[in-house]
């Protein structure tokens, strides 16, 4: 893993290291298997159409998992995620597959965040962040917030 | 256009309903499938040799694994029963609080409670039903490791 981040290393407005993700129909299927969420909304065209979302959409819980990874990558092994919230405000549509392992050209999603508050409570060195998943057009489809405990150099 | 309300008295009377307990053992293979689907290569989830040298001294589970896998398995959650089927639904949002790290090997028991049902009219005039469910996760020592307040939207 990357170098450990310490509480002293961040300031308000510091950027959380961005994380790129490419959602594909194949990833939807893998996620369905891993999470146990077999809602056909995420892989069946006619079902998604009839539900009123157009085409199969990316699972909200997968976008949450991306945002959690954004945070756990950034805070390192010695950081702790304390609170996390996100809202699935807009639909995201995965890329289709070109080969058995490669997706077609298309959208890349970016998980991003920045520090909004830095404080100490009891013996915890805390940082609040504003986070979100941005689609290929730069729109935040999944905004959220996170509170993390970082180690302190003391 | 006046539409019939989505949320009925029959549904509202279910607020407060709790699920059965659901038990999940956090096995290495469950974590592996999960992080592979996310494409999260963090060695703390999968590399035993690496994990042993960290402050945890062993493999850990990503903080959101519980609420995802337990909810997906269909247990530990409550569904609103209704005599009028809805056309579609999506996840609205999640609010997690994490109190204890979860280790590979932990045995987690979860219970969900239907805490609220609301009806809102969107900008396009469509009526939507917001269902709010709170789930509590405890480890084998009886400690609350996490809570998840999750909103789903249906129409």
Short mmCIF file of C-alpha atoms in Angstrom, two decimals:
data_model
loop_
_atom_site.label_atom_id
_atom_site.label_comp_id
_atom_site.label_asym_id
_atom_site.label_seq_id
_atom_site.Cartn_x
_atom_site.Cartn_y
_atom_site.Cartn_z
CA UNK A 1 0.00 0.00 0.00
CA UNK A 2 0.96 3.61 -0.41
CA UNK A 3 2.65 5.61 2.33
CA UNK A 4 0.54 6.06 5.49
CA UNK A 5 -1.40 9.34 5.64
CA UNK A 6 -1.26 11.25 8.94
CA UNK A 7 -3.73 13.78 10.34
CA UNK A 8 -1.01 16.44 10.17
CA UNK A 9 -0.65 15.84 6.39
CA UNK A 10 -4.10 17.15 5.50
CA UNK A 11 -5.73 20.58 5.58
CA UNK A 12 -9.23 21.82 4.78
CA UNK A 13 -9.60 21.68 0.96
CA UNK A 14 -6.92 18.94 0.64
CA UNK A 15 -7.86 16.55 -2.14
CA UNK A 16 -8.60 12.87 -1.54
CA UNK A 17 -6.52 10.96 -4.13
CA UNK A 18 -8.98 10.43 -7.03
CA UNK A 19 -9.89 6.88 -8.04
CA UNK A 20 -10.99 6.01 -11.61
CA UNK A 21 -13.52 3.24 -12.27
CA UNK A 22 -15.00 1.72 -15.41
CA UNK A 23 -18.41 0.11 -14.90
CA UNK A 24 -19.20 -2.63 -17.42
CA UNK A 25 -22.09 -5.03 -17.85
CA UNK A 26 -19.59 -7.73 -16.87
CA UNK A 27 -18.82 -5.92 -13.62
CA UNK A 28 -22.59 -5.77 -12.92
CA UNK A 29 -22.75 -9.55 -13.21
CA UNK A 30 -19.68 -10.05 -10.99
CA UNK A 31 -21.12 -7.65 -8.44
CA UNK A 32 -24.48 -9.42 -8.50
CA UNK A 33 -22.69 -12.69 -7.69
CA UNK A 34 -20.46 -11.16 -5.00
CA UNK A 35 -23.17 -9.12 -3.29
CA UNK A 36 -26.07 -11.53 -3.77
CA UNK A 37 -28.17 -8.76 -5.34
CA UNK A 38 -29.75 -10.47 -8.35
CA UNK A 39 -32.22 -7.72 -9.20
CA UNK A 40 -32.56 -7.98 -13.02
CA UNK A 41 -32.64 -4.17 -13.13
CA UNK A 42 -28.85 -4.42 -13.38
CA UNK A 43 -28.46 -6.90 -16.25
CA UNK A 44 -31.77 -7.47 -18.09
CA UNK A 45 -32.66 -4.94 -20.83
CA UNK A 46 -36.40 -5.63 -21.00
CA UNK A 47 -36.80 -5.62 -17.23
CA UNK A 48 -34.91 -2.31 -16.91
CA UNK A 49 -37.04 -0.81 -19.69
CA UNK A 50 -40.28 -1.92 -18.03
CA UNK A 51 -39.10 -0.56 -14.65
CA UNK A 52 -38.75 2.87 -16.20
CA UNK A 53 -34.97 3.31 -16.00
CA UNK A 54 -34.29 2.74 -19.72
CA UNK A 55 -31.37 0.33 -19.63
CA UNK A 56 -29.69 -1.71 -16.89
CA UNK A 57 -28.09 0.62 -14.34
CA UNK A 58 -25.04 0.41 -12.10
CA UNK A 59 -25.90 -0.90 -8.62
CA UNK A 60 -26.02 1.84 -5.98
CA UNK A 61 -24.17 -0.47 -3.60
CA UNK A 62 -21.34 -0.84 -6.12
CA UNK A 63 -20.94 2.93 -6.37
CA UNK A 64 -20.90 2.96 -2.58
CA UNK A 65 -18.16 0.30 -2.67
CA UNK A 66 -16.12 2.51 -5.03
CA UNK A 67 -16.46 5.45 -2.65
CA UNK A 68 -15.49 3.27 0.30
CA UNK A 69 -12.39 2.17 -1.65
CA UNK A 70 -11.63 5.84 -2.39
CA UNK A 71 -11.52 6.42 1.36
CA UNK A 72 -9.77 3.22 2.49
CA UNK A 73 -7.05 3.72 -0.17
CA UNK A 74 -6.52 7.29 0.99
CA UNK A 75 -6.52 6.73 4.78
CA UNK A 76 -4.26 3.68 4.60
CA UNK A 77 -4.08 0.72 6.97
CA UNK A 78 -3.89 2.90 10.08
CA UNK A 79 -6.84 5.08 9.20
CA UNK A 80 -10.40 4.18 10.21
CA UNK A 81 -13.61 4.97 8.40
CA UNK A 82 -16.04 6.13 11.09
CA UNK A 83 -19.05 7.46 9.19
CA UNK A 84 -20.08 7.28 5.59
CA UNK A 85 -23.15 8.36 3.68
CA UNK A 86 -24.04 8.63 0.01
CA UNK A 87 -27.10 9.26 -2.12
CA UNK A 88 -27.79 7.62 -5.46
CA UNK A 89 -29.08 10.76 -7.18
CA UNK A 90 -28.73 9.84 -10.84
CA UNK A 91 -28.53 6.63 -12.83
CA UNK A 92 -25.25 5.40 -14.29
CA UNK A 93 -25.20 3.10 -17.30
CA UNK A 94 -22.32 0.61 -17.61
CA UNK A 95 -20.25 0.14 -20.76
CA UNK A 96 -21.00 -2.93 -22.86
CA UNK A 97 -18.34 -5.57 -23.52
CA UNK A 98 -16.32 -5.73 -26.76
CA UNK A 99 -14.50 -8.98 -25.97
CA UNK A 100 -14.74 -11.42 -23.08
CA UNK A 101 -12.48 -9.17 -21.02
CA UNK A 102 -12.47 -5.73 -22.67
CA UNK A 103 -15.21 -3.11 -22.59
CA UNK A 104 -16.14 -0.83 -25.47
CA UNK A 105 -14.82 2.71 -25.43
CA UNK A 106 -16.94 4.98 -23.29
CA UNK A 107 -17.44 6.56 -19.96
CA UNK A 108 -14.96 6.49 -17.08
CA UNK A 109 -16.22 7.35 -13.60
CA UNK A 110 -14.05 9.26 -11.13
CA UNK A 111 -14.42 8.96 -7.39
CA UNK A 112 -13.29 12.22 -5.84
CA UNK A 113 -13.24 13.93 -2.49
CA UNK A 114 -11.97 16.87 -0.51
CA UNK A 115 -11.47 17.70 3.13
CA UNK A 116 -14.15 19.97 4.63
CA UNK A 117 -13.20 19.87 8.33
CA UNK A 118 -10.25 18.81 10.48
CA UNK A 119 -10.69 18.46 14.27
CA UNK A 120 -9.94 16.50 17.44
CA UNK A 121 -12.62 14.86 19.58
CA UNK A 122 -11.47 13.07 22.72
CA UNK A 123 -8.40 11.14 21.57
CA UNK A 124 -9.56 10.88 17.95
CA UNK A 125 -7.96 12.90 15.17
CA UNK A 126 -10.80 13.35 12.71
CA UNK A 127 -11.30 14.58 9.17
CA UNK A 128 -14.62 15.16 7.38
CA UNK A 129 -14.73 14.87 3.60
CA UNK A 130 -17.16 15.61 0.85
CA UNK A 131 -17.02 12.80 -1.68
CA UNK A 132 -18.75 11.73 -4.85
CA UNK A 133 -18.80 9.63 -8.01
CA UNK A 134 -18.53 11.75 -11.14
CA UNK A 135 -19.75 10.41 -14.49
CA UNK A 136 -18.05 10.94 -17.87
CA UNK A 137 -19.76 14.33 -18.27
CA UNK A 138 -18.38 15.53 -14.95
CA UNK A 139 -21.76 15.32 -13.20
CA UNK A 140 -21.79 14.00 -9.63
CA UNK A 141 -24.32 11.16 -9.71
CA UNK A 142 -23.52 9.85 -6.22
CA UNK A 143 -22.63 12.57 -3.70
CA UNK A 144 -21.69 11.69 -0.16
CA UNK A 145 -19.78 12.47 3.01
CA UNK A 146 -17.24 10.56 5.09
CA UNK A 147 -15.66 10.99 8.51
CA UNK A 148 -12.32 9.28 9.10
CA UNK A 149 -9.93 8.86 12.01
CA UNK A 150 -6.30 9.34 11.01
CA UNK A 151 -3.20 8.48 13.00
CA UNK A 152 -1.40 11.51 14.45
CA UNK A 153 2.33 12.12 14.67
CA UNK A 154 1.45 13.38 18.15
CA UNK B 1 -52.99 14.92 -13.02
CA UNK B 2 -54.30 13.58 -9.74
CA UNK B 3 -52.93 10.15 -9.01
CA UNK B 4 -53.86 7.76 -6.26
CA UNK B 5 -51.53 7.84 -3.26
CA UNK B 6 -48.85 5.16 -3.33
CA UNK B 7 -48.52 4.69 0.39
CA UNK B 8 -51.49 2.99 1.97
CA UNK B 9 -52.56 2.49 5.58
CA UNK B 10 -51.72 -1.19 5.10
CA UNK B 11 -48.10 -0.20 4.41
CA UNK B 12 -47.87 2.39 7.19
CA UNK B 13 -49.02 -0.20 9.74
CA UNK B 14 -45.83 -2.16 9.01
CA UNK B 15 -43.51 0.57 10.34
CA UNK B 16 -41.57 -0.88 13.27
CA UNK B 17 -41.49 -4.39 11.80
CA UNK B 18 -38.21 -6.20 12.42
CA UNK B 19 -36.57 -8.91 10.36
CA UNK B 20 -35.36 -12.26 11.60
CA UNK B 21 -31.71 -12.36 12.62
CA UNK B 22 -29.35 -13.23 9.81
CA UNK B 23 -25.93 -14.72 10.48
CA UNK B 24 -22.95 -14.39 8.16
CA UNK B 25 -19.48 -15.76 8.64
CA UNK B 26 -16.95 -13.43 7.07
CA UNK B 27 -15.07 -16.07 5.08
CA UNK B 28 -11.98 -15.34 3.02
CA UNK B 29 -13.76 -16.44 -0.16
CA UNK B 30 -16.67 -14.03 0.46
CA UNK B 31 -14.23 -11.14 0.84
CA UNK B 32 -12.26 -12.24 -2.24
CA UNK B 33 -15.33 -12.31 -4.51
CA UNK B 34 -16.45 -8.98 -3.13
CA UNK B 35 -13.20 -7.05 -3.63
CA UNK B 36 -12.63 -8.64 -7.05
CA UNK B 37 -16.01 -7.34 -8.20
CA UNK B 38 -15.16 -3.85 -6.91
CA UNK B 39 -11.62 -4.15 -8.41
CA UNK B 40 -10.16 -3.12 -5.07
CA UNK B 41 -6.60 -4.52 -4.85
CA UNK B 42 -5.91 -3.45 -1.21
CA UNK B 43 -3.68 -6.23 0.24
CA UNK B 44 -5.33 -5.80 3.67
CA UNK B 45 -8.35 -7.71 2.31
CA UNK B 46 -6.54 -10.60 0.62
CA UNK B 47 -2.79 -10.88 1.29
CA UNK B 48 -2.35 -12.76 4.54
CA UNK B 49 1.39 -12.19 4.78
CA UNK B 50 0.91 -8.46 4.31
CA UNK B 51 -2.07 -8.23 6.68
CA UNK B 52 -0.20 -10.00 9.49
CA UNK B 53 2.31 -7.12 9.60
CA UNK B 54 -0.33 -4.40 9.91
CA UNK B 55 -1.78 -3.02 13.17
CA UNK B 56 -4.64 -5.52 12.78
CA UNK B 57 -2.39 -8.56 12.60
CA UNK B 58 -4.62 -10.33 10.07
CA UNK B 59 -6.98 -10.09 7.12
CA UNK B 60 -9.79 -7.54 7.34
CA UNK B 61 -13.08 -7.02 5.52
CA UNK B 62 -13.90 -3.78 3.68
CA UNK B 63 -16.21 -1.65 5.90
CA UNK B 64 -19.23 -2.02 3.60
CA UNK B 65 -18.99 -5.78 3.01
CA UNK B 66 -21.48 -6.63 5.73
CA UNK B 67 -24.34 -4.42 4.73
CA UNK B 68 -23.93 -5.39 1.08
CA UNK B 69 -23.57 -9.14 1.39
CA UNK B 70 -26.11 -9.54 4.17
CA UNK B 71 -28.70 -7.39 2.40
CA UNK B 72 -28.02 -9.20 -0.89
CA UNK B 73 -28.54 -12.58 0.70
CA UNK B 74 -32.12 -11.49 1.32
CA UNK B 75 -31.95 -12.00 5.04
CA UNK B 76 -31.73 -9.47 7.80
CA UNK B 77 -33.97 -7.11 5.93
CA UNK B 78 -37.58 -6.13 5.83
CA UNK B 79 -39.76 -5.56 2.82
CA UNK B 80 -42.96 -3.60 2.74
CA UNK B 81 -45.82 -5.96 1.89
CA UNK B 82 -48.43 -4.47 -0.36
CA UNK B 83 -51.46 -5.64 -2.28
CA UNK B 84 -50.74 -3.11 -5.05
CA UNK B 85 -47.52 -3.95 -6.92
CA UNK B 86 -45.14 -1.12 -7.77
CA UNK B 87 -43.63 -0.70 -11.21
CA UNK B 88 -40.03 -0.15 -10.33
CA UNK B 89 -37.58 0.78 -7.64
CA UNK B 90 -34.00 1.85 -7.03
CA UNK B 91 -31.66 2.38 -4.10
CA UNK B 92 -31.88 5.92 -2.77
CA UNK B 93 -29.00 6.25 -0.36
CA UNK B 94 -27.11 4.82 2.57
CA UNK B 95 -25.86 6.13 5.85
CA UNK B 96 -23.31 3.97 7.66
CA UNK B 97 -21.75 4.21 11.09
CA UNK B 98 -18.82 1.96 11.80
CA UNK B 99 -17.89 1.17 15.38
CA UNK B 100 -15.52 -1.80 15.13
CA UNK B 101 -13.33 -3.12 12.33
CA UNK B 102 -14.54 -6.44 10.89
CA UNK B 103 -12.02 -9.26 10.60
CA UNK B 104 -12.03 -12.23 8.32
CA UNK B 105 -13.37 -15.02 10.56
CA UNK B 106 -15.86 -12.82 12.44
CA UNK B 107 -19.43 -14.09 12.69
CA UNK B 108 -21.88 -11.26 12.17
CA UNK B 109 -25.54 -11.22 13.13
CA UNK B 110 -27.75 -8.57 11.63
CA UNK B 111 -31.30 -7.42 12.18
CA UNK B 112 -33.21 -4.88 10.12
CA UNK B 113 -36.10 -2.65 11.16
CA UNK B 114 -38.52 -0.74 8.96
CA UNK B 115 -38.32 2.74 10.47
CA UNK B 116 -40.25 4.96 8.08
CA UNK B 117 -42.27 5.17 4.87
CA UNK B 118 -42.77 8.51 3.13
CA UNK B 119 -44.45 9.58 -0.05
CA UNK B 120 -42.98 12.43 -2.07
CA UNK B 121 -43.94 13.97 -5.38
CA UNK B 122 -41.02 14.53 -7.75
CA UNK B 123 -40.42 17.57 -9.98
CA UNK B 124 -42.06 15.68 -12.84
CA UNK B 125 -45.18 15.10 -10.74
CA UNK B 126 -44.48 11.39 -10.22
CA UNK B 127 -45.30 9.99 -6.81
CA UNK B 128 -42.50 8.07 -5.19
CA UNK B 129 -42.37 6.00 -2.05
CA UNK B 130 -39.30 6.29 0.20
CA UNK B 131 -38.71 3.33 2.48
CA UNK B 132 -36.18 3.68 5.28
CA UNK B 133 -34.69 0.59 6.90
CA UNK B 134 -32.13 0.53 9.70
CA UNK B 135 -29.90 -2.49 10.12
CA UNK B 136 -27.70 -3.26 13.11
CA UNK B 137 -24.71 -5.60 12.82
CA UNK B 138 -23.19 -7.37 15.83
CA UNK B 139 -20.10 -9.55 16.01
CA UNK B 140 -19.65 -12.85 17.87
CA UNK B 141 -18.83 -10.92 21.07
CA UNK B 142 -22.18 -9.14 20.88
CA UNK B 143 -20.53 -5.80 20.04
CA UNK B 144 -22.33 -3.54 17.56
CA UNK B 145 -19.86 -3.25 14.68
CA UNK B 146 -21.97 -1.14 12.34
CA UNK B 147 -25.37 0.36 11.62
CA UNK B 148 -26.77 1.14 8.18
CA UNK B 149 -29.71 3.43 7.47
CA UNK B 150 -30.77 2.74 3.95
CA UNK B 151 -33.36 4.45 1.79
CA UNK B 152 -35.02 2.83 -1.20
CA UNK B 153 -37.28 4.57 -3.68
CA UNK B 154 -40.10 2.90 -5.57
CA UNK B 155 -42.91 3.96 -7.89
#
